[in-house]
PDB file of C-alpha atoms in Angstrom:
ATOM      1  CA  MET A   1      28.276   0.083  10.460  1.00 43.00           C
ATOM      2  CA  ILE A   2      29.729   2.241  13.160  1.00 43.00           C
ATOM      3  CA  GLN A   3      33.129   1.907  12.939  1.00 46.00           C
ATOM      4  CA  GLN A   4      34.571   2.914  17.119  1.00 40.00           C
ATOM      5  CA  GLY A   5      35.593   6.387  16.521  1.00 35.00           C
ATOM      6  CA  GLN A   6      32.887   7.121  14.252  1.00 44.00           C
ATOM      7  CA  LEU A   7      30.062   5.634  16.784  1.00 48.00           C
ATOM      8  CA  HIS A   8      29.069   9.218  18.118  1.00 47.00           C
ATOM      9  CA  LEU A   9      28.937  11.678  14.717  1.00 51.00           C
ATOM     10  CA  ASP A  10      26.741   8.853  13.388  1.00 83.00           C
ATOM     11  CA  LEU A  11      24.319   8.372  16.197  1.00 89.00           C
ATOM     12  CA  ALA A  12      24.238  12.469  16.086  1.00 92.00           C
ATOM     13  CA  LEU A  13      23.078  11.551  12.468  1.00 93.00           C
ATOM     14  CA  LEU A  14      20.373  10.067  13.830  1.00 94.00           C
ATOM     15  CA  GLU A  15      19.112  11.773  16.318  1.00 96.00           C
ATOM     16  CA  ASP A  16      18.902  14.245  13.680  1.00 95.00           C
ATOM     17  CA  LYS A  17      16.888  11.555  11.367  1.00 95.00           C
ATOM     18  CA  LEU A  18      14.460  10.453  13.889  1.00 96.00           C
ATOM     19  CA  GLY A  19      14.182  13.491  15.305  1.00 96.00           C
ATOM     20  CA  TYR A  20      15.345  12.827  19.500  1.00 97.00           C
ATOM     21  CA  LYS A  21      18.506  13.524  21.250  1.00 96.00           C
ATOM     22  CA  PHE A  22      18.866  11.075  23.793  1.00 97.00           C
ATOM     23  CA  ALA A  23      18.905  12.023  26.906  1.00 97.00           C
ATOM     24  CA  ASN A  24      21.236   8.659  27.853  1.00 97.00           C
ATOM     25  CA  PRO A  25      23.263   7.302  24.405  1.00 94.00           C
ATOM     26  CA  MET A  26      23.953   3.885  25.662  1.00 95.00           C
ATOM     27  CA  LEU A  27      20.160   3.455  24.981  1.00 97.00           C
ATOM     28  CA  LEU A  28      20.632   4.712  21.356  1.00 96.00           C
ATOM     29  CA  GLU A  29      23.455   1.830  21.230  1.00 95.00           C
ATOM     30  CA  GLN A  30      22.010  -1.035  22.809  1.00 96.00           C
ATOM     31  CA  ALA A  31      18.417   0.132  20.328  1.00 97.00           C
ATOM     32  CA  LEU A  32      20.722  -0.883  17.783  1.00 96.00           C
ATOM     33  CA  THR A  33      23.089  -3.525  18.783  1.00 95.00           C
ATOM     34  CA  HIS A  34      21.838  -6.613  17.497  1.00 94.00           C
ATOM     35  CA  ARG A  35      22.402  -9.967  19.724  1.00 92.00           C
ATOM     36  CA  SER A  36      25.488 -11.427  17.555  1.00 93.00           C
ATOM     37  CA  HIS A  37      27.886  -8.833  18.203  1.00 92.00           C
ATOM     38  CA  SER A  38      27.480  -8.336  22.281  1.00 89.00           C
ATOM     39  CA  GLY A  39      25.323  -9.901  25.717  1.00 91.00           C
ATOM     40  CA  ILE A  40      24.298  -6.578  25.997  1.00 93.00           C
ATOM     41  CA  HIS A  41      21.702  -6.447  22.782  1.00 94.00           C
ATOM     42  CA  ASN A  42      18.420  -4.848  22.094  1.00 96.00           C
ATOM     43  CA  GLU A  43      15.935  -7.602  21.899  1.00 96.00           C
ATOM     44  CA  ARG A  44      14.334  -6.402  25.750  1.00 97.00           C
ATOM     45  CA  LEU A  45      13.858  -3.076  23.955  1.00 98.00           C
ATOM     46  CA  GLU A  46      12.291  -4.954  20.726  1.00 97.00           C
ATOM     47  CA  PHE A  47      10.150  -6.344  23.182  1.00 98.00           C
ATOM     48  CA  LEU A  48       8.664  -2.485  24.354  1.00 98.00           C
ATOM     49  CA  GLY A  49       9.375  -1.184  21.351  1.00 98.00           C
ATOM     50  CA  ASP A  50       6.576  -4.038  20.138  1.00 97.00           C
ATOM     51  CA  SER A  51       3.786  -3.108  22.475  1.00 97.00           C
ATOM     52  CA  ILE A  52       4.851   1.304  22.538  1.00 98.00           C
ATOM     53  CA  LEU A  53       3.962   0.734  18.473  1.00 98.00           C
ATOM     54  CA  ASN A  54       0.741  -0.694  18.776  1.00 97.00           C
ATOM     55  CA  CYS A  55      -0.679   1.593  21.197  1.00 97.00           C
ATOM     56  CA  VAL A  56       0.533   4.738  19.423  1.00 98.00           C
ATOM     57  CA  VAL A  57      -0.813   3.290  15.486  1.00 97.00           C
ATOM     58  CA  ALA A  58      -4.152   1.964  17.533  1.00 97.00           C
ATOM     59  CA  LEU A  59      -4.506   6.082  19.168  1.00 96.00           C
ATOM     60  CA  MET A  60      -2.947   7.003  15.514  1.00 95.00           C
ATOM     61  CA  LEU A  61      -5.624   5.422  14.096  1.00 94.00           C
ATOM     62  CA  TYR A  62      -8.769   5.677  16.874  1.00 95.00           C
ATOM     63  CA  GLU A  63      -8.318   9.413  15.778  1.00 94.00           C
ATOM     64  CA  LYS A  64      -7.850   9.823  12.226  1.00 92.00           C
ATOM     65  CA  PHE A  65     -10.684   6.871  11.088  1.00 91.00           C
ATOM     66  CA  SER A  66     -13.586   8.408  13.242  1.00 90.00           C
ATOM     67  CA  LYS A  67     -16.186   5.458  11.472  1.00 88.00           C
ATOM     68  CA  ILE A  68     -14.105   2.525  11.393  1.00 89.00           C
ATOM     69  CA  ASP A  69     -14.982  -0.175  13.308  1.00 90.00           C
ATOM     70  CA  GLU A  70     -12.871  -1.665  16.046  1.00 92.00           C
ATOM     71  CA  GLY A  71     -12.798  -5.077  12.920  1.00 89.00           C
ATOM     72  CA  ASP A  72     -12.075  -2.344  10.437  1.00 88.00           C
ATOM     73  CA  LEU A  73      -9.275  -0.264  12.785  1.00 92.00           C
ATOM     74  CA  SER A  74      -7.515  -3.701  13.823  1.00 92.00           C
ATOM     75  CA  ARG A  75      -6.518  -4.805  10.450  1.00 88.00           C
ATOM     76  CA  LEU A  76      -5.415  -1.349   9.492  1.00 90.00           C
ATOM     77  CA  ARG A  77      -3.428  -1.308  12.387  1.00 93.00           C
ATOM     78  CA  ALA A  78      -1.588  -4.887  11.628  1.00 91.00           C
ATOM     79  CA  ASN A  79      -1.009  -3.683   8.240  1.00 87.00           C
ATOM     80  CA  LEU A  80       1.332  -0.892   9.729  1.00 92.00           C
ATOM     81  CA  VAL A  81       2.430  -1.806  12.583  1.00 95.00           C
ATOM     82  CA  LYS A  82       4.241  -5.875  10.125  1.00 91.00           C
ATOM     83  CA  GLN A  83       7.651  -6.275   9.796  1.00 91.00           C
ATOM     84  CA  GLN A  84       7.427  -4.796   5.864  1.00 86.00           C
ATOM     85  CA  SER A  85       5.911  -1.155   6.761  1.00 90.00           C
ATOM     86  CA  LEU A  86       8.632  -0.977   9.718  1.00 95.00           C
ATOM     87  CA  TYR A  87      11.315  -2.328   6.877  1.00 91.00           C
ATOM     88  CA  GLU A  88      10.242   0.403   4.538  1.00 89.00           C
ATOM     89  CA  ILE A  89      10.473   2.699   7.587  1.00 94.00           C
ATOM     90  CA  ALA A  90      14.110   1.763   8.343  1.00 94.00           C
ATOM     91  CA  GLN A  91      14.928   2.342   4.680  1.00 91.00           C
ATOM     92  CA  ARG A  92      13.256   5.903   4.974  1.00 92.00           C
ATOM     93  CA  ILE A  93      15.780   6.834   7.040  1.00 93.00           C
ATOM     94  CA  GLU A  94      18.782   4.670   6.219  1.00 91.00           C
ATOM     95  CA  LEU A  95      18.627   2.657  10.106  1.00 94.00           C
ATOM     96  CA  SER A  96      21.333   0.233   7.902  1.00 90.00           C
ATOM     97  CA  GLN A  97      24.117   1.610   8.388  1.00 89.00           C
ATOM     98  CA  PHE A  98      24.606   2.776  12.258  1.00 93.00           C
ATOM     99  CA  LEU A  99      22.947  -0.770  12.783  1.00 93.00           C
ATOM    100  CA  ARG A 100      25.560  -2.877  15.126  1.00 92.00           C
ATOM    101  CA  LEU A 101      25.721  -6.443  13.588  1.00 90.00           C
ATOM    102  CA  GLY A 102      28.163  -9.402  14.897  1.00 89.00           C
ATOM    103  CA  GLY A 103      30.560 -10.625  11.538  1.00 86.00           C
ATOM    104  CA  GLY A 104      28.508 -13.239  10.635  1.00 85.00           C
ATOM    105  CA  GLU A 105      25.589 -11.446  10.443  1.00 83.00           C
ATOM    106  CA  GLN A 106      27.779  -8.401   8.304  1.00 81.00           C
ATOM    107  CA  LYS A 107      29.662 -11.080   5.913  1.00 80.00           C
ATOM    108  CA  SER A 108      24.827 -12.489   5.610  1.00 79.00           C
ATOM    109  CA  GLY A 109      23.927  -8.835   4.480  1.00 79.00           C
ATOM    110  CA  GLY A 110      22.115  -8.503   8.061  1.00 80.00           C
ATOM    111  CA  PHE A 111      22.485  -5.271   7.737  1.00 80.00           C
ATOM    112  CA  ARG A 112      20.181  -5.254   5.095  1.00 82.00           C
ATOM    113  CA  ARG A 113      17.607  -7.744   5.938  1.00 86.00           C
ATOM    114  CA  PRO A 114      14.165  -6.772   6.947  1.00 88.00           C
ATOM    115  CA  SER A 115      13.843  -8.367   9.588  1.00 91.00           C
ATOM    116  CA  ILE A 116      16.768  -7.234  11.624  1.00 93.00           C
ATOM    117  CA  LEU A 117      16.255  -3.874   9.833  1.00 94.00           C
ATOM    118  CA  ALA A 118      12.629  -4.047  11.403  1.00 95.00           C
ATOM    119  CA  ASP A 119      13.534  -4.970  14.950  1.00 96.00           C
ATOM    120  CA  GLY A 120      15.453  -2.123  14.871  1.00 96.00           C
ATOM    121  CA  MET A 121      13.253   0.063  14.629  1.00 97.00           C
ATOM    122  CA  GLU A 122      11.074  -1.583  17.146  1.00 98.00           C
ATOM    123  CA  ALA A 123      13.932  -1.177  19.668  1.00 98.00           C
ATOM    124  CA  LEU A 124      14.727   1.742  19.028  1.00 98.00           C
ATOM    125  CA  PHE A 125      10.935   2.899  19.920  1.00 98.00           C
ATOM    126  CA  GLY A 126      11.497   1.252  23.197  1.00 98.00           C
ATOM    127  CA  ALA A 127      14.500   3.481  24.066  1.00 98.00           C
ATOM    128  CA  ILE A 128      13.150   6.570  23.665  1.00 98.00           C
ATOM    129  CA  PHE A 129      10.056   5.493  25.370  1.00 98.00           C
ATOM    130  CA  ILE A 130      12.385   4.606  28.340  1.00 98.00           C
ATOM    131  CA  ASP A 131      14.728   7.346  27.552  1.00 98.00           C
ATOM    132  CA  GLY A 132      11.319  10.501  27.083  1.00 97.00           C
ATOM    133  CA  GLY A 133       8.641   9.026  28.452  1.00 97.00           C
ATOM    134  CA  PHE A 134       5.463   7.781  25.711  1.00 97.00           C
ATOM    135  CA  ASP A 135       4.759  11.294  24.948  1.00 97.00           C
ATOM    136  CA  GLN A 136       8.681  12.009  23.142  1.00 98.00           C
ATOM    137  CA  THR A 137       8.284   8.570  21.319  1.00 98.00           C
ATOM    138  CA  LYS A 138       4.154   9.170  20.700  1.00 98.00           C
ATOM    139  CA  ARG A 139       5.969  12.574  18.603  1.00 98.00           C
ATOM    140  CA  VAL A 140       8.347  10.481  16.908  1.00 98.00           C
ATOM    141  CA  ILE A 141       5.976   7.742  16.243  1.00 98.00           C
ATOM    142  CA  ASN A 142       3.532  10.246  14.552  1.00 97.00           C
ATOM    143  CA  THR A 143       6.473  12.179  12.753  1.00 97.00           C
ATOM    144  CA  LEU A 144       7.701   8.662  11.020  1.00 97.00           C
ATOM    145  CA  TYR A 145       4.698   7.390   9.768  1.00 95.00           C
ATOM    146  CA  GLN A 146       2.839  10.374   8.794  1.00 92.00           C
ATOM    147  CA  PRO A 147       4.381   9.507   5.436  1.00 89.00           C
ATOM    148  CA  VAL A 148       2.678   6.453   5.521  1.00 86.00           C
ATOM    149  CA  LEU A 149      -1.173   7.785   6.364  1.00 86.00           C
ATOM    150  CA  GLN A 150      -1.176   9.843   3.597  1.00 83.00           C
ATOM    151  CA  SER A 151      -1.358   6.728   1.827  1.00 77.00           C
ATOM    152  CA  VAL A 152      -3.792   4.884   3.440  1.00 79.00           C
ATOM    153  CA  ASP A 153      -6.880   3.808   1.983  1.00 76.00           C
ATOM    154  CA  PRO A 154      -9.786   2.271   4.647  1.00 75.00           C
ATOM    155  CA  LYS A 155     -10.758   0.660   2.337  1.00 73.00           C
ATOM    156  CA  THR A 156      -8.072  -2.389   1.439  1.00 74.00           C
ATOM    157  CA  LEU A 157      -7.908  -2.848   5.079  1.00 67.00           C
ATOM    158  CA  GLY A 158      -4.646  -3.754   4.950  1.00 67.00           C
ATOM    159  CA  LYS A 159      -4.921  -5.642   1.923  1.00 78.00           C
ATOM    160  CA  ASP A 160      -1.291  -5.989   0.454  1.00 83.00           C
ATOM    161  CA  ALA A 161      -0.135  -4.840  -3.225  1.00 89.00           C
ATOM    162  CA  LYS A 162      -1.122  -8.032  -5.311  1.00 92.00           C
ATOM    163  CA  THR A 163      -3.631  -8.899  -3.647  1.00 89.00           C
ATOM    164  CA  LEU A 164      -5.327  -5.430  -4.515  1.00 90.00           C
ATOM    165  CA  LEU A 165      -4.076  -6.268  -8.217  1.00 94.00           C
ATOM    166  CA  GLN A 166      -5.551  -9.141  -8.448  1.00 93.00           C
ATOM    167  CA  GLU A 167      -8.745  -8.085  -7.735  1.00 91.00           C
ATOM    168  CA  TYR A 168      -9.182  -5.040  -9.474  1.00 92.00           C
ATOM    169  CA  LEU A 169      -8.148  -6.844 -12.434  1.00 94.00           C
ATOM    170  CA  GLN A 170     -10.839 -10.335 -11.768  1.00 94.00           C
ATOM    171  CA  SER A 171     -13.525  -6.974 -10.621  1.00 92.00           C
ATOM    172  CA  ARG A 172     -13.210  -6.439 -14.903  1.00 92.00           C
ATOM    173  CA  HIS A 173     -12.435  -9.845 -15.764  1.00 92.00           C
ATOM    174  CA  ILE A 174      -8.804  -8.800 -16.764  1.00 92.00           C
ATOM    175  CA  SER A 175      -6.616 -12.006 -17.336  1.00 92.00           C
ATOM    176  CA  LEU A 176      -4.346 -12.425 -13.916  1.00 93.00           C
ATOM    177  CA  PRO A 177      -0.293 -11.144 -13.910  1.00 95.00           C
ATOM    178  CA  LEU A 178       1.817 -12.905 -15.260  1.00 95.00           C
ATOM    179  CA  TYR A 179       5.301 -12.357 -12.290  1.00 96.00           C
ATOM    180  CA  SER A 180       8.731 -13.376 -14.184  1.00 96.00           C
ATOM    181  CA  VAL A 181      12.611 -12.237 -11.991  1.00 95.00           C
ATOM    182  CA  VAL A 182      13.987 -11.032 -14.973  1.00 95.00           C
ATOM    183  CA  ALA A 183      17.488 -10.112 -12.864  1.00 94.00           C
ATOM    184  CA  THR A 184      19.183 -10.454  -8.681  1.00 91.00           C
ATOM    185  CA  HIS A 185      22.558  -8.636  -8.216  1.00 87.00           C
ATOM    186  CA  GLY A 186      24.845  -9.548  -5.204  1.00 79.00           C
ATOM    187  CA  ALA A 187      26.339 -12.029  -3.763  1.00 72.00           C
ATOM    188  CA  ALA A 188      23.202 -14.998  -3.087  1.00 64.00           C
ATOM    189  CA  HIS A 189      23.850 -13.738   0.973  1.00 60.00           C
ATOM    190  CA  SER A 190      22.816 -10.254   0.085  1.00 67.00           C
ATOM    191  CA  GLN A 191      20.293 -10.373  -3.138  1.00 77.00           C
ATOM    192  CA  GLU A 192      18.936  -7.538  -5.056  1.00 85.00           C
ATOM    193  CA  PHE A 193      15.993  -9.007  -7.113  1.00 91.00           C
ATOM    194  CA  GLU A 194      14.170  -7.196  -9.644  1.00 95.00           C
ATOM    195  CA  VAL A 195      10.359  -9.203 -10.451  1.00 96.00           C
ATOM    196  CA  GLU A 196       8.627  -8.120 -13.920  1.00 97.00           C
ATOM    197  CA  CYS A 197       5.341  -7.655 -14.179  1.00 96.00           C
ATOM    198  CA  ALA A 198       3.003  -7.931 -17.301  1.00 96.00           C
ATOM    199  CA  ILE A 199      -0.544  -6.869 -17.651  1.00 94.00           C
ATOM    200  CA  PRO A 200      -0.730  -8.203 -21.571  1.00 93.00           C
ATOM    201  CA  LYS A 201      -4.602  -6.523 -22.266  1.00 91.00           C
ATOM    202  CA  PHE A 202      -3.180  -2.924 -21.540  1.00 91.00           C
ATOM    203  CA  SER A 203       0.835  -3.645 -22.346  1.00 92.00           C
ATOM    204  CA  ILE A 204       1.908  -2.882 -19.372  1.00 94.00           C
ATOM    205  CA  GLN A 205       4.954  -4.360 -18.145  1.00 95.00           C
ATOM    206  CA  VAL A 206       6.719  -2.516 -15.109  1.00 96.00           C
ATOM    207  CA  ILE A 207       9.997  -3.699 -12.782  1.00 96.00           C
ATOM    208  CA  GLY A 208       9.793  -4.036  -8.804  1.00 95.00           C
ATOM    209  CA  LYS A 209      12.532  -4.572  -6.708  1.00 92.00           C
ATOM    210  CA  GLY A 210      13.812  -5.399  -3.608  1.00 86.00           C
ATOM    211  CA  GLY A 211      15.808  -8.415  -1.560  1.00 79.00           C
ATOM    212  CA  SER A 212      13.523 -10.983  -1.875  1.00 82.00           C
ATOM    213  CA  ARG A 213      12.060 -11.901  -4.140  1.00 87.00           C
ATOM    214  CA  ARG A 214       7.959 -11.786  -2.527  1.00 86.00           C
ATOM    215  CA  ALA A 215       9.112  -8.091  -1.728  1.00 85.00           C
ATOM    216  CA  ALA A 216      10.226  -7.365  -5.602  1.00 91.00           C
ATOM    217  CA  GLU A 217       6.974  -8.645  -6.571  1.00 94.00           C
ATOM    218  CA  GLN A 218       5.442  -6.423  -4.325  1.00 90.00           C
ATOM    219  CA  GLY A 219       7.144  -4.034  -5.137  1.00 92.00           C
ATOM    220  CA  ALA A 220       5.962  -5.066  -9.517  1.00 95.00           C
ATOM    221  CA  ALA A 221       2.017  -5.514  -8.076  1.00 95.00           C
ATOM    222  CA  LYS A 222       1.919  -1.807  -6.813  1.00 93.00           C
ATOM    223  CA  LEU A 223       3.383  -0.444  -9.664  1.00 95.00           C
ATOM    224  CA  ALA A 224       1.445  -2.174 -11.933  1.00 95.00           C
ATOM    225  CA  LEU A 225      -1.512  -1.290 -10.834  1.00 94.00           C
ATOM    226  CA  GLU A 226      -1.024   2.029 -10.374  1.00 93.00           C
ATOM    227  CA  ALA A 227      -0.647   2.150 -14.313  1.00 93.00           C
ATOM    228  CA  VAL A 228      -3.417   0.177 -14.929  1.00 91.00           C
ATOM    229  CA  MET A 229      -6.207   2.264 -13.129  1.00 89.00           C
ATOM    230  CA  ALA A 230      -4.098   5.020 -15.339  1.00 88.00           C
ATOM    231  CA  ALA A 231      -4.739   2.759 -18.247  1.00 82.00           C
ATOM    232  CA  ALA A 232      -8.574   1.250 -17.642  1.00 71.00           C
ATOM    233  CA  PRO A 233     -10.751   4.436 -18.016  1.00 65.00           C
ATOM    234  CA  GLN A 234      -9.228   5.591 -21.399  1.00 62.00           C
ATOM    235  CA  ALA A 235      -9.517   2.056 -22.616  1.00 56.00           C
ATOM    236  CA  ALA A 236     -13.185   2.263 -21.069  1.00 53.00           C
ATOM    237  CA  LYS A 237     -13.157   5.551 -23.867  1.00 56.00           C
ATOM    238  CA  ARG A 238     -11.681   4.059 -26.991  1.00 57.00           C
ATOM    239  CA  THR A 239     -14.602   0.531 -26.662  1.00 52.00           C
ATOM    240  CA  ARG A 240     -17.180   2.473 -25.607  1.00 54.00           C
ATOM    241  CA  ARG A 241     -19.836   2.198 -28.529  1.00 51.00           C
ATOM    242  CA  LYS A 242     -20.812   5.451 -29.673  1.00 49.00           C
ATOM    243  CA  LYS A 243     -24.757   5.990 -29.422  1.00 48.00           C
ATOM    244  CA  GLU A 244     -27.374   6.216 -31.998  1.00 45.00           C
ATOM    245  CA  PRO A 245     -28.371   9.511 -32.927  1.00 49.00           C
ATOM    246  CA  GLU A 246     -31.924  10.158 -31.805  1.00 48.00           C
ATOM    247  CA  ALA A 247     -34.939  11.163 -33.492  1.00 46.00           C
ATOM    248  CA  ASN A 248     -36.525  14.657 -32.725  1.00 51.00           C
ATOM    249  CA  VAL A 249     -41.080  13.867 -32.643  1.00 45.00           C
ATOM    250  CA  LYS A 250     -43.200  16.517 -33.117  1.00 49.00           C
ATOM    251  CA  THR A 251     -46.934  16.450 -31.188  1.00 45.00           C
ATOM    252  CA  GLU A 252     -49.988  17.363 -33.011  1.00 46.00           C
ATOM    253  CA  GLY A 253     -49.638  20.586 -30.841  1.00 49.00           C
ATOM    254  CA  GLY A 254     -46.075  21.384 -32.090  1.00 49.00           C
ATOM    255  CA  ASP A 255     -44.597  19.641 -28.538  1.00 51.00           C
ATOM    256  CA  GLU A 256     -41.473  17.990 -28.765  1.00 49.00           C
ATOM    257  CA  ALA A 257     -41.997  15.173 -27.565  1.00 47.00           C
ATOM    258  CA  PRO A 258     -39.364  12.711 -25.253  1.00 49.00           C
ATOM    259  CA  LYS A 259     -36.293  11.566 -27.846  1.00 48.00           C
ATOM    260  CA  ARG A 260     -36.911   8.247 -28.971  1.00 45.00           C
ATOM    261  CA  SER A 261     -33.660   6.685 -30.851  1.00 48.00           C
ATOM    262  CA  SER A 262     -34.086   6.251 -35.050  1.00 43.00           C
ATOM    263  CA  LYS A 263     -35.029   2.302 -34.054  1.00 49.00           C
ATOM    264  CA  LYS A 264     -37.580   2.256 -31.569  1.00 49.00           C
ATOM    265  CA  ILE A 265     -39.545   4.721 -33.734  1.00 40.00           C
ATOM    266  CA  ALA A 266     -39.337   2.471 -36.390  1.00 44.00           C
ATOM    267  CA  GLU A 267     -40.551  -0.672 -34.360  1.00 51.00           C
ATOM    268  CA  GLU A 268     -42.949   1.192 -33.072  1.00 47.00           C
ATOM    269  CA  VAL A 269     -43.902   2.051 -36.787  1.00 40.00           C
ATOM    270  CA  GLU A 270     -44.391  -1.264 -37.811  1.00 48.00           C
ATOM    271  CA  ALA A 271     -46.622  -1.958 -34.447  1.00 48.00           C
ATOM    272  CA  SER A 272     -49.419   0.397 -35.881  1.00 43.00           C
ATOM    273  CA  SER A 273     -49.098  -0.505 -38.766  1.00 42.00           C
ATOM    274  CA  THR A 274     -49.413  -4.019 -37.780  1.00 43.00           C
ATOM    275  CA  ASP A 275     -52.596  -3.250 -35.607  1.00 45.00           C
ATOM    276  CA  ALA A 276     -53.828  -1.100 -38.027  1.00 42.00           C
ATOM    277  CA  ALA A 277     -54.022  -4.532 -40.038  1.00 41.00           C
ATOM    278  CA  GLN A 278     -56.046  -6.151 -37.954  1.00 43.00           C
ATOM    279  CA  PRO A 279     -59.304  -7.027 -38.948  1.00 41.00           C
ATOM    280  CA  VAL A 280     -62.267  -4.964 -36.936  1.00 38.00           C
ATOM    281  CA  ALA A 281     -65.634  -7.818 -35.446  1.00 40.00           C
ATOM    282  CA  ASP A 282     -68.679  -7.001 -36.920  1.00 40.00           C
ATOM    283  CA  THR A 283     -71.205  -5.855 -34.761  1.00 37.00           C
ATOM    284  CA  THR A 284     -74.017  -5.154 -35.757  1.00 37.00           C
ATOM    285  CA  LEU A 285     -77.021  -6.413 -34.911  1.00 36.00           C
ATOM    286  CA  LEU A 286     -78.947  -9.431 -37.702  1.00 34.00           C
TER     287      LEU A 286
END
């Protein structure tokens, strides 16, 4: 957590991570302040930042995916601005070490709570907007979201990893994955979960970690999906039947006829023999 004597140094580090230097550092301090810390907190900035974020992400998607219709664009945007997406960005810039929380929230592990970290990101966007305007806010959001945009697949339309894994397995008639908690770490109020995702058909067992069981399951599902997509083509190659060699048949003129399997040729020979054995009607007039 931020100590008063280190406040300005720590804020400078955060500004480096954001790629933006505040003209009014008080706005940055407020954006980092949870309501449990003091009466001047970040909730109004969070409200503003949420609107700015939706606008900027909508513009980014509009420019990047020119052939996607309005409904699919809306689903993609919802996926990018949801709590989990903001939480992952907050983890990447290590936002938790800059948050200003009350004593109770600190003891209960609030600095690791996805909702608090996601709200903090929105408050930062709101603070940057007031401090530097829309263009600066757009630039910061664009920079932070570039790694996310690179991995966006418009075909998935915001589906989470567990859903994508389930759909992938069902489409190939493979049994659904098995999830189980294999370990928990930390005190009850700030636990980290380890969840195993197993797909017996491919002997896949992967471990996902997260601040909640759901987050750990999503992490495990993502790893399992990558593993099963890599394993499936290899399994298909091993189980694919070998095609029977086809016979080359010459026509009377010496030309090579279209290739046919030996089974097909045998059927044709049998059919021709049967035809030859049929009696021919006598058409001689009496």
